[in-house]
């Protein structure tokens, strides 16, 4: 199996280095190095952009996993938030004859043609984080990432449990949703979970507006929403960067952010739990609850590549377990679809 060759070559790389300290001639060293280089597994990684702290942490996880020392030659392309750039990157990977294509797609639609080209070239595609909506699921080998709708359901269950504990009536809950990038799996799942919960519980869902998963947009959108509505008391931000921007906008408008929603605070909840500022806000009660979204996918993608290298067929969909954080003591757990999730102190 190539994995074993890969490991042997990693050893060879180290040995050739050690030999270089001894008697090998320059030419011999170069030949050994070239052989080792050629035996690395080449991975083309199309990252969608750098919109959030989550995304940057995810990129670092991939880059620190797919190193030469681990037996990989990583070709990394940042799509700068444009699907067209990601499609170009995949076509370049195909021309370069990479061994694997790893794709973190910005949005779900529009991938059939280019993934068909990857299949024509016999290059396996692994999806990471978000998914694609293609007519033929065999266009990609497998996916690893979060259950975004479950994250949203857990958050909605927390809002319900907390507001009930505070003695609030459902119709007194006036929510706005600052959505992520429209058409991305994270946005679709989290938006759906809130919309369903609002309908089922009788909450007043005032507006859904995209903040594109960025702090700047979160701030801008929140400022606009505060001008449109004077009764907002829950802000559901589809990531932490948006929450940080929204908190700034609320405070700049002279309003109070906090957990005392029954006493006039505007309560902010969000997703990720990666950024130090958002964790601090969670400790301080400015973000009342965070549903974790785990970005450390590098080793998980590597495990999938190793399985494929060994001729195995990995599970098609690989979900990551995720936690809930809040410093509010009133709710200690939520139950979603029969599973209990403990609420943890932010660390
Ligand atoms: O797809 C995962 C989401 O994308 C994260 O929640 C968000 O922060 C990121 O930009």
XYZ file of C-alpha atoms and ligand atoms in Angstrom:
357
model
C 0.000 0.000 0.000
C 1.137 3.499 -0.784
C 0.632 4.523 2.868
C 3.435 2.164 3.822
C 5.554 3.448 0.957
C 4.776 6.935 2.222
C 5.924 6.016 5.725
C 9.039 4.391 4.306
C 9.731 7.538 2.354
C 9.320 9.719 5.401
C 11.919 7.475 7.027
C 14.059 7.791 3.931
C 13.811 11.587 4.097
C 15.069 11.465 7.681
C 17.778 8.917 6.864
C 18.977 10.889 3.864
C 19.244 13.889 6.147
C 21.250 11.876 8.685
C 23.387 10.390 5.923
C 24.058 13.915 4.725
C 25.781 14.443 8.030
C 28.089 11.505 7.182
C 29.585 10.053 4.034
C 26.984 10.342 1.144
C 27.987 12.353 -1.845
C 25.906 15.380 -2.852
C 24.508 13.506 -5.914
C 23.403 10.498 -3.826
C 21.696 12.755 -1.309
C 19.818 14.597 -4.076
C 18.636 11.339 -5.659
C 17.336 10.061 -2.326
C 15.601 13.350 -1.619
C 13.966 13.369 -5.063
C 12.734 9.791 -4.591
C 11.293 10.723 -1.222
C 9.654 13.882 -2.635
C 8.059 11.890 -5.451
C 6.588 9.421 -2.980
C 4.788 12.046 -0.940
C 1.002 11.966 -1.215
C -0.038 15.170 -2.971
C -3.179 16.794 -1.603
C -4.803 19.781 -3.268
C -6.847 21.653 -0.662
C -9.352 24.259 -1.821
C -10.279 26.320 1.228
C -13.217 28.656 0.704
C -11.700 31.750 2.284
C -10.703 33.402 5.541
C -13.964 34.953 6.730
C -13.778 33.922 10.393
C -11.572 32.756 13.244
C -13.105 29.329 12.778
C -11.932 29.281 9.159
C -8.402 30.358 10.040
C -8.169 27.667 12.731
C -9.438 25.121 10.224
C -6.793 26.161 7.664
C -4.057 25.829 10.289
C -5.342 22.367 11.233
C -5.079 21.264 7.597
C -1.680 22.869 7.007
C -0.153 21.424 10.155
C -1.442 17.926 9.308
C -0.484 17.709 5.640
C 3.234 18.386 6.052
C 6.234 16.838 4.309
C 7.252 15.300 7.659
C 3.883 13.496 7.708
C 4.386 12.302 4.127
C 2.330 14.882 2.227
C 2.826 17.540 -0.355
C 0.020 20.045 0.301
C -1.081 22.476 -2.386
C -3.259 25.036 -0.618
C -5.539 27.489 -2.409
C -7.614 30.168 -0.704
C -10.844 30.716 -2.663
C -11.309 34.256 -1.298
C -15.029 33.605 -0.761
C -15.635 32.995 -4.473
C -16.870 29.689 -5.850
C -15.324 30.542 -9.239
C -11.889 30.635 -7.567
C -12.526 27.253 -5.960
C -13.546 25.757 -9.305
C -10.352 27.145 -10.885
C -8.323 25.674 -8.012
C -9.847 22.221 -8.555
C -9.104 22.398 -12.288
C -5.512 23.340 -11.483
C -5.222 20.402 -9.069
C -6.467 18.103 -11.837
C -3.868 19.460 -14.258
C -1.182 18.999 -11.615
C -2.270 15.374 -11.160
C -2.697 15.529 -7.375
C -3.477 12.286 -5.529
C -6.449 13.721 -3.592
C -8.602 16.818 -3.780
C -9.934 18.147 -0.489
C -12.704 20.687 -0.909
C -14.209 23.000 1.733
C -16.993 24.422 -0.455
C -18.390 27.877 0.171
C -21.950 27.070 -0.848
C -23.698 23.826 -1.767
C -24.818 24.299 -5.385
C -22.916 24.338 -8.662
C -20.302 21.607 -8.206
C -21.514 18.853 -10.562
C -19.365 19.767 -13.575
C -16.022 20.268 -11.870
C -16.421 17.230 -9.604
C -17.274 15.263 -12.746
C -13.939 16.434 -14.185
C -12.128 15.221 -11.053
C -13.795 11.842 -11.423
C -12.803 11.692 -15.113
C -9.221 12.250 -13.956
C -9.662 9.490 -11.351
C -8.863 11.790 -8.416
C -10.834 11.107 -5.227
C -12.539 14.148 -3.702
C -12.986 14.512 0.045
C -15.349 17.192 1.333
C -14.563 18.933 4.583
C -16.785 21.162 6.753
C -19.622 22.101 4.382
C -21.271 19.887 1.794
C -22.187 20.026 -1.869
C -25.589 19.479 -3.427
C -24.884 17.264 -6.445
C -27.211 14.955 -8.366
C -24.735 12.062 -8.040
C -23.264 11.598 -4.557
C -20.579 9.293 -5.932
C -18.878 12.436 -7.301
C -17.154 12.641 -3.907
C -15.710 9.877 -1.748
C -16.756 11.125 1.668
C -17.367 14.125 3.894
C -16.319 15.106 7.410
C -17.785 18.002 9.365
C -20.459 19.231 11.743
C -24.159 18.497 11.986
C -25.125 22.149 11.572
C -28.850 21.577 11.991
C -28.223 19.684 15.219
C -26.122 22.619 16.457
C -29.091 24.892 15.732
C -31.549 22.537 17.404
C -29.390 22.426 20.540
C -29.280 26.220 20.586
C -33.043 26.513 20.107
C -33.571 24.003 22.936
C -31.306 26.104 25.168
C -33.217 29.336 24.327
C -36.506 27.570 25.094
C -35.267 26.109 28.377
C -33.712 29.374 29.537
C -36.600 31.679 28.626
C -39.074 29.280 30.277
C -36.945 29.324 33.446
C -37.097 33.131 33.327
C -40.895 32.870 33.215
C -41.245 34.330 29.721
C -44.153 33.606 27.386
C -43.235 32.396 23.863
C -44.872 35.403 22.210
C -42.602 37.703 24.240
C -39.507 36.248 22.560
C -38.588 38.527 19.667
C -35.720 36.956 17.741
C -33.568 38.144 14.874
C -31.315 35.764 12.991
C -28.012 37.072 11.652
C -27.414 34.300 9.169
C -24.183 32.988 7.711
C -23.317 32.942 4.022
C -26.553 32.157 2.219
C -26.502 28.723 0.587
C -23.725 27.319 2.786
C -24.440 24.129 4.712
C -23.767 25.876 8.032
C -26.308 28.600 7.233
C -28.915 26.215 5.857
C -28.840 23.926 8.919
C -28.705 26.644 11.591
C -31.383 28.768 9.885
C -33.690 25.794 9.461
C -33.340 24.811 13.121
C -34.274 28.283 14.356
C -37.146 28.748 11.899
C -38.637 25.383 12.917
C -38.213 26.126 16.630
C -39.810 29.578 16.234
C -42.808 28.053 14.471
C -43.177 25.162 16.921
C -42.741 27.299 20.060
C -44.662 30.368 18.892
C -41.674 32.764 19.061
C -41.746 36.015 17.130
C -39.048 35.602 14.439
C -38.695 39.230 13.358
C -36.063 38.940 10.616
C -33.400 36.771 8.983
C -30.538 38.733 7.403
C -27.143 37.449 6.284
C -24.034 38.663 8.078
C -21.812 36.485 5.865
C -20.046 34.968 8.911
C -17.987 38.162 9.409
C -17.645 40.590 12.282
C -18.007 43.673 10.045
C -21.237 42.402 8.474
C -22.565 41.289 11.861
C -22.080 44.835 13.145
C -23.662 46.441 10.070
C -26.651 44.085 9.973
C -27.330 44.443 13.712
C -27.219 48.241 13.497
C -29.800 48.068 10.701
C -32.035 45.659 12.623
C -32.035 47.904 15.705
C -33.337 50.736 13.509
C -36.100 48.533 12.114
C -37.283 46.909 15.366
C -37.419 48.265 18.904
C -38.400 45.015 20.612
C -35.521 42.624 19.745
C -34.552 40.566 22.793
C -32.781 37.530 21.269
C -30.046 37.747 18.622
C -29.198 34.374 17.090
C -25.839 34.845 15.352
C -24.791 32.013 13.081
C -21.169 32.411 14.165
C -19.057 34.082 16.845
C -17.546 36.730 14.575
C -21.021 37.997 13.738
C -21.843 37.954 17.469
C -18.818 40.117 18.282
C -19.912 42.649 15.637
C -23.549 42.510 16.793
C -22.608 43.108 20.448
C -20.637 46.165 19.407
C -23.624 47.496 17.420
C -26.050 46.897 20.313
C -23.816 48.649 22.821
C -23.101 51.499 20.391
C -26.875 51.987 20.134
C -26.947 52.469 23.923
C -28.617 49.130 24.679
C -27.584 46.439 27.163
C -26.316 43.023 26.110
C -26.668 40.207 28.640
C -28.456 37.201 30.009
C -31.144 39.139 31.926
C -33.522 39.044 28.986
C -36.513 39.114 31.400
C -35.191 42.471 32.681
C -34.598 44.155 29.327
C -31.202 42.813 28.201
C -30.714 41.813 24.596
C -29.513 38.212 24.680
C -26.930 37.114 22.093
C -26.261 33.459 21.271
C -23.838 32.078 18.706
C -21.883 29.194 17.197
C -18.208 28.115 17.049
C -16.422 28.619 20.404
C -13.042 29.064 18.706
C -12.256 32.743 19.118
C -10.732 33.908 22.436
C -12.875 37.056 22.494
C -16.090 35.114 22.070
C -15.116 32.670 24.836
C -14.427 35.663 27.075
C -17.822 37.149 26.098
C -19.401 33.820 27.012
C -17.671 33.870 30.403
C -18.905 37.453 30.920
C -22.466 36.605 29.845
C -22.406 38.880 26.807
C -22.797 35.793 24.678
C -25.339 33.769 26.643
C -24.679 30.428 24.955
C -22.342 29.045 22.277
C -22.949 25.828 20.331
C -19.507 24.506 19.507
C -18.497 24.042 15.866
C -15.237 22.110 15.790
C -12.683 23.249 13.154
C -9.878 20.729 13.819
C -10.486 18.612 10.746
C -6.896 18.078 9.539
C -6.310 14.746 11.351
C -9.843 13.599 10.440
C -9.239 14.207 6.739
C -5.893 12.451 7.055
C -7.612 9.395 8.559
C -9.990 9.321 5.572
C -7.070 9.546 3.112
C -5.256 6.742 4.952
C -8.377 4.567 4.716
C -8.600 5.240 0.976
C -4.868 4.528 0.600
C -5.471 1.184 2.299
C -8.183 0.394 -0.226
C -10.975 0.775 2.318
C -14.262 2.574 1.751
C -14.714 5.063 4.568
C -18.156 6.042 5.849
C -19.718 8.521 3.435
C -20.721 11.032 6.120
C -18.511 11.529 9.179
C -19.954 13.728 11.911
C -17.980 15.394 14.652
C -19.197 15.439 18.284
C -19.685 18.961 19.595
C -20.386 20.636 22.938
C -22.446 23.543 24.307
C -20.993 26.350 26.421
C -22.706 28.830 28.741
C -21.944 30.508 32.029
C -25.678 30.758 32.796
C -26.368 28.354 35.651
C -30.142 28.063 35.125
C -29.854 25.477 32.324
C -27.545 22.512 32.847
C -28.521 20.368 29.863
C -30.767 20.194 26.824
C -32.279 17.185 25.118
C -32.545 17.046 21.323
C -33.985 14.105 19.399
C -33.700 11.940 22.528
C -30.038 12.767 23.249
C -29.003 14.751 26.303
C -26.297 17.403 25.905
C -24.656 18.835 29.010
C -24.012 22.560 29.069
C -20.359 23.206 29.938
C -18.641 26.234 31.437
C -16.679 28.099 28.741
C -12.962 27.308 29.098
O -18.906 26.129 8.013
C -18.527 26.408 9.321
C -18.785 27.860 9.603
O -18.041 28.644 8.688
C -18.376 28.386 10.964
O -19.387 28.343 11.905
C -18.103 29.801 10.625
O -17.476 30.521 11.621
C -17.343 29.640 9.385
O -17.045 30.752 8.699
